[in-house]
Amino acid sequence: MRKPFVAGNWKMNGSRASIKTLVSGILNGMGRVNNVEVVVCPPFVYISEVAQLLEGSTVALGSQDVAKEESGAHTGKISVSMLTDVGCKYAIIGHSERRPYYLDRDEVVAEKFIAAQKGGVIPILCVGELLEEREAGQTEAVVEEQLQGVVARTGIKALENAVIAYEPVWAIGTGKTASPAQAQEVHAFIRNWVRKEDANIADKVRILYGGSVKAANAKELFSQTDIDGGLIGGASLAADEFINICAAAG
Ligand code: 13P
């Protein structure tokens, strides 16, 4: 049985004041959320502060990225040990807003994934196709290549301690959600791809859907067989909406 998982990716949004309000709203609403692992991924500069606000709660912390290097002369980067030092349990890796714009190619994504696991942080590995790739019938090939980019370097067992997020790029921040059937099709493809290598891991690995998830569409998406929760962008910035999404996963 896979425990449902919902993570809020706050991206580059918020201020000390707005984040305080958001976290207190989430904590107040957690009583409505049953049996769901809830994670928030603030911008780096606010992680410590959010860690303090979350103390004693069941809400976990994640980062939006991590350096592949352990330490040293890497201006502007944040290491895995810094993340664990401030209480981060998860790190989003390979988000589509990073892959093309910040040179997070498959090889870099794999290195970050490996560094995270080595340092005790659980990767949330993002995969997903562009609209033109979907229209050209390449969705499965693209997703497979992104998964293979990591698994070829780590071995399939690494997925035992990771979360996968399928985020079709055309559905991110656009208001165009993949239909539950469209999402389920790709989630099933991913799980079957894992199953070919290791049936036990395929049954255990959580696969999240991301892309314009809102309270209004969450229940139907999360009720699909292979959708184990969501990676939420815009809708994770409003406490009530986010809590309703988390509750829908339970
Ligand atoms: P939206 O929910 O804003 O579409 O963003 C999804 C996403 O990119 C989460 O990582």
Short mmCIF file of C-alpha atoms and ligand atoms in Angstrom, two decimals:
data_model
loop_
_atom_site.label_atom_id
_atom_site.label_comp_id
_atom_site.label_asym_id
_atom_site.label_seq_id
_atom_site.Cartn_x
_atom_site.Cartn_y
_atom_site.Cartn_z
CA MET A 1 0.00 0.00 0.00
CA ARG A 2 1.52 3.32 -1.04
CA LYS A 3 0.94 6.24 1.32
CA PRO A 4 -0.42 9.22 -0.65
CA PHE A 5 2.00 12.11 -0.97
CA VAL A 6 1.34 15.78 -1.72
CA ALA A 7 4.13 18.33 -2.05
CA GLY A 8 3.77 22.08 -2.51
CA ASN A 9 6.43 23.59 -4.76
CA TRP A 10 6.33 27.28 -3.87
CA LYS A 11 8.78 28.12 -6.67
CA MET A 12 10.11 31.71 -6.46
CA ASN A 13 7.16 33.13 -4.52
CA GLY A 14 6.52 34.62 -1.12
CA SER A 15 8.03 36.82 1.54
CA ARG A 16 8.74 36.22 5.22
CA ALA A 17 5.32 37.62 6.05
CA SER A 18 3.32 35.71 3.42
CA ILE A 19 5.09 32.45 4.22
CA LYS A 20 4.28 32.78 7.89
CA THR A 21 0.60 33.17 7.05
CA LEU A 22 0.72 30.29 4.58
CA VAL A 23 2.38 27.87 7.02
CA SER A 24 0.02 28.72 9.84
CA GLY A 25 -2.94 28.17 7.51
CA ILE A 26 -1.54 24.79 6.47
CA LEU A 27 -0.92 23.74 10.08
CA ASN A 28 -4.44 24.79 11.05
CA GLY A 29 -5.90 22.72 8.23
CA MET A 30 -3.88 19.55 8.80
CA GLY A 31 -6.63 18.13 11.02
CA ARG A 32 -8.64 17.61 7.81
CA VAL A 33 -5.86 15.57 6.19
CA ASN A 34 -5.74 11.87 6.97
CA ASN A 35 -2.98 9.46 6.10
CA VAL A 36 -1.19 11.68 3.58
CA GLU A 37 2.48 12.63 3.59
CA VAL A 38 2.49 16.42 3.20
CA VAL A 39 5.62 18.31 2.16
CA VAL A 40 6.35 21.97 1.44
CA CYS A 41 9.26 23.16 -0.68
CA PRO A 42 10.00 26.83 0.05
CA PRO A 43 12.66 28.97 -1.65
CA PHE A 44 16.08 28.23 -0.11
CA VAL A 45 16.32 31.43 1.95
CA TYR A 46 13.12 30.63 3.81
CA ILE A 47 13.76 26.94 4.53
CA SER A 48 15.22 27.49 8.02
CA GLU A 49 12.38 29.75 9.01
CA VAL A 50 9.75 27.34 7.70
CA ALA A 51 11.53 24.51 9.55
CA GLN A 52 11.00 26.41 12.80
CA LEU A 53 7.37 27.11 11.99
CA LEU A 54 6.78 23.42 11.22
CA GLU A 55 8.45 22.10 14.34
CA GLY A 56 6.38 19.44 16.07
CA SER A 57 4.06 19.05 13.05
CA THR A 58 3.85 16.17 10.58
CA VAL A 59 4.47 18.44 7.58
CA ALA A 60 7.89 17.72 6.07
CA LEU A 61 10.29 20.03 4.27
CA GLY A 62 11.78 19.79 0.81
CA SER A 63 13.99 21.98 -1.35
CA GLN A 64 13.38 22.94 -4.98
CA ASP A 65 16.85 21.90 -6.15
CA VAL A 66 20.24 20.87 -4.78
CA ALA A 67 23.88 21.08 -5.87
CA LYS A 68 25.55 17.98 -7.22
CA GLU A 69 28.79 19.04 -5.51
CA GLU A 70 29.38 18.29 -1.82
CA SER A 71 30.97 21.63 -0.85
CA GLY A 72 33.57 24.17 -1.89
CA ALA A 73 33.96 26.90 -4.49
CA HIS A 74 30.50 26.83 -6.06
CA THR A 75 29.15 30.35 -5.69
CA GLY A 76 25.43 30.51 -5.14
CA LYS A 77 24.83 26.78 -4.75
CA ILE A 78 23.29 24.85 -1.85
CA SER A 79 24.65 21.44 -0.85
CA VAL A 80 22.85 18.34 0.37
CA SER A 81 24.49 18.59 3.80
CA MET A 82 23.17 22.15 4.15
CA LEU A 83 19.70 20.84 3.37
CA THR A 84 19.85 18.11 6.00
CA ASP A 85 21.36 20.61 8.44
CA VAL A 86 18.21 22.75 8.24
CA GLY A 87 15.83 19.80 8.33
CA CYS A 88 15.05 19.05 4.68
CA LYS A 89 13.94 15.51 3.99
CA TYR A 90 13.23 15.85 0.24
CA ALA A 91 14.65 17.68 -2.79
CA ILE A 92 12.86 18.29 -6.07
CA ILE A 93 15.28 17.33 -8.84
CA GLY A 94 15.00 17.86 -12.60
CA HIS A 95 12.01 20.20 -12.55
CA SER A 96 11.08 21.28 -16.07
CA GLU A 97 11.64 24.91 -15.10
CA ARG A 98 15.28 23.94 -14.49
CA ARG A 99 16.06 21.36 -17.15
CA PRO A 100 16.09 23.74 -20.15
CA TYR A 101 16.98 27.04 -18.48
CA TYR A 102 19.63 26.09 -15.94
CA LEU A 103 21.40 23.34 -17.84
CA ASP A 104 19.95 20.55 -15.73
CA ARG A 105 20.51 17.95 -18.44
CA ASP A 106 19.86 14.25 -17.75
CA GLU A 107 23.45 13.74 -16.63
CA VAL A 108 23.30 16.65 -14.15
CA VAL A 109 19.90 15.49 -12.92
CA ALA A 110 21.42 12.05 -12.27
CA GLU A 111 24.37 13.56 -10.41
CA LYS A 112 22.05 15.63 -8.21
CA PHE A 113 19.87 12.58 -7.59
CA ILE A 114 22.90 10.54 -6.52
CA ALA A 115 24.28 13.35 -4.33
CA ALA A 116 20.90 13.77 -2.61
CA GLN A 117 20.54 10.09 -1.78
CA LYS A 118 24.14 9.81 -0.66
CA GLY A 119 23.59 12.66 1.78
CA GLY A 120 20.29 11.35 3.12
CA VAL A 121 17.84 13.49 1.15
CA ILE A 122 15.05 11.76 -0.81
CA PRO A 123 14.85 12.94 -4.43
CA ILE A 124 11.53 13.88 -6.00
CA LEU A 125 12.52 13.22 -9.59
CA CYS A 126 10.51 15.19 -12.17
CA VAL A 127 9.86 13.95 -15.68
CA GLY A 128 7.49 15.14 -18.38
CA GLU A 129 7.08 16.00 -22.04
CA LEU A 130 6.65 19.27 -23.94
CA LEU A 131 3.44 19.93 -25.87
CA GLU A 132 5.17 19.38 -29.23
CA GLU A 133 6.56 16.07 -27.96
CA ARG A 134 3.08 14.93 -26.91
CA GLU A 135 1.63 16.01 -30.25
CA ALA A 136 4.37 14.08 -32.04
CA GLY A 137 3.46 10.94 -30.05
CA GLN A 138 6.78 11.01 -28.17
CA THR A 139 5.48 11.24 -24.58
CA GLU A 140 6.53 7.75 -23.52
CA ALA A 141 9.90 7.97 -25.26
CA VAL A 142 10.69 11.29 -23.57
CA VAL A 143 9.65 10.10 -20.12
CA GLU A 144 11.57 6.86 -20.58
CA GLU A 145 14.71 8.74 -21.60
CA GLN A 146 14.47 10.98 -18.53
CA LEU A 147 13.99 8.00 -16.20
CA GLN A 148 16.73 6.05 -17.94
CA GLY A 149 19.02 9.08 -17.59
CA VAL A 150 19.00 8.48 -13.84
CA VAL A 151 18.47 4.73 -13.58
CA ALA A 152 21.27 3.90 -16.03
CA ARG A 153 23.66 5.56 -13.57
CA THR A 154 22.10 4.46 -10.26
CA GLY A 155 20.49 1.11 -10.94
CA ILE A 156 16.77 0.50 -10.42
CA LYS A 157 17.15 -0.05 -6.64
CA ALA A 158 17.71 3.69 -6.19
CA LEU A 159 14.00 4.21 -6.88
CA GLU A 160 13.24 2.40 -3.65
CA ASN A 161 14.16 5.60 -1.86
CA ALA A 162 12.80 8.21 -4.26
CA VAL A 163 9.54 9.73 -5.44
CA ILE A 164 8.74 10.26 -9.12
CA ALA A 165 6.71 13.24 -10.32
CA TYR A 166 5.14 13.19 -13.78
CA GLU A 167 4.65 16.80 -14.82
CA PRO A 168 3.63 17.33 -18.44
CA VAL A 169 5.30 20.64 -19.25
CA TRP A 170 2.26 21.90 -21.18
CA ALA A 171 0.11 21.56 -18.06
CA ILE A 172 2.36 23.52 -15.70
CA GLY A 173 1.02 26.92 -14.74
CA THR A 174 -1.21 26.95 -17.81
CA GLY A 175 -4.51 25.93 -16.25
CA LYS A 176 -4.53 23.01 -18.74
CA THR A 177 -4.55 19.89 -16.59
CA ALA A 178 -3.93 16.53 -18.17
CA SER A 179 -7.21 14.63 -18.03
CA PRO A 180 -7.23 11.91 -15.37
CA ALA A 181 -7.11 9.33 -18.17
CA GLN A 182 -4.17 11.05 -19.91
CA ALA A 183 -2.26 11.27 -16.65
CA GLN A 184 -3.08 7.68 -15.64
CA GLU A 185 -1.83 6.41 -19.00
CA VAL A 186 1.62 7.92 -18.42
CA HIS A 187 1.70 6.93 -14.74
CA ALA A 188 0.93 3.33 -15.72
CA PHE A 189 3.64 3.49 -18.36
CA ILE A 190 6.15 4.68 -15.73
CA ARG A 191 5.15 1.98 -13.23
CA ASN A 192 5.33 -0.72 -15.88
CA TRP A 193 8.72 0.57 -16.97
CA VAL A 194 9.95 0.17 -13.39
CA ARG A 195 8.21 -3.22 -13.13
CA LYS A 196 10.23 -4.61 -16.03
CA GLU A 197 13.30 -4.18 -13.82
CA ASP A 198 11.86 -4.73 -10.34
CA ALA A 199 8.24 -5.59 -9.52
CA ASN A 200 8.64 -4.90 -5.81
CA ILE A 201 9.91 -1.37 -6.38
CA ALA A 202 7.21 -0.75 -9.00
CA ASP A 203 4.56 -1.56 -6.38
CA LYS A 204 6.18 0.68 -3.80
CA VAL A 205 7.37 3.79 -5.65
CA ARG A 206 5.08 6.77 -5.40
CA ILE A 207 4.33 8.56 -8.66
CA LEU A 208 2.92 12.07 -8.29
CA TYR A 209 1.08 14.08 -10.92
CA GLY A 210 1.89 17.77 -11.34
CA GLY A 211 0.43 20.39 -13.66
CA SER A 212 -2.44 22.72 -12.76
CA VAL A 213 -3.74 20.54 -9.93
CA LYS A 214 -6.42 22.36 -7.93
CA ALA A 215 -8.86 21.34 -5.24
CA ALA A 216 -11.53 21.06 -7.95
CA ASN A 217 -9.69 18.42 -10.01
CA ALA A 218 -7.52 16.74 -7.37
CA LYS A 219 -9.93 14.01 -6.27
CA GLU A 220 -10.46 12.64 -9.75
CA LEU A 221 -6.75 12.71 -10.57
CA PHE A 222 -5.76 11.06 -7.29
CA SER A 223 -8.37 8.34 -7.67
CA GLN A 224 -6.54 6.92 -10.68
CA THR A 225 -4.80 3.59 -9.96
CA ASP A 226 -1.25 4.76 -10.51
CA ILE A 227 -1.49 8.36 -9.27
CA ASP A 228 -0.25 8.49 -5.69
CA GLY A 229 -0.59 12.21 -5.05
CA GLY A 230 0.56 15.50 -6.50
CA LEU A 231 3.32 18.05 -6.89
CA ILE A 232 1.46 21.33 -6.63
CA GLY A 233 2.65 24.73 -7.84
CA GLY A 234 0.29 27.72 -7.90
CA ALA A 235 -2.42 26.09 -5.78
CA SER A 236 0.06 25.36 -2.98
CA LEU A 237 0.39 29.09 -2.26
CA ALA A 238 -3.09 29.35 -0.72
CA ALA A 239 -3.44 27.37 2.51
CA ASP A 240 -7.11 26.38 2.11
CA GLU A 241 -6.70 25.29 -1.48
CA PHE A 242 -3.56 23.30 -0.65
CA ILE A 243 -5.21 21.62 2.34
CA ASN A 244 -8.22 20.70 0.21
CA ILE A 245 -5.85 19.08 -2.29
CA CYS A 246 -4.05 17.21 0.51
CA ALA A 247 -7.38 16.06 1.95
CA ALA A 248 -8.42 14.80 -1.51
CA ALA A 249 -5.37 12.53 -1.55
CA GLY A 250 -6.33 10.85 1.74
P1 13P B 1 1.26 24.39 -11.28
O1 13P B 1 0.53 23.58 -10.24
O2 13P B 1 1.32 25.85 -10.97
O3 13P B 1 0.80 24.08 -12.66
O4 13P B 1 2.80 23.90 -11.19
C1 13P B 1 3.09 22.54 -11.19
C2 13P B 1 4.52 22.37 -10.89
O5 13P B 1 5.38 22.72 -11.67
C3 13P B 1 4.87 21.80 -9.58
O6 13P B 1 6.24 21.48 -9.51
#
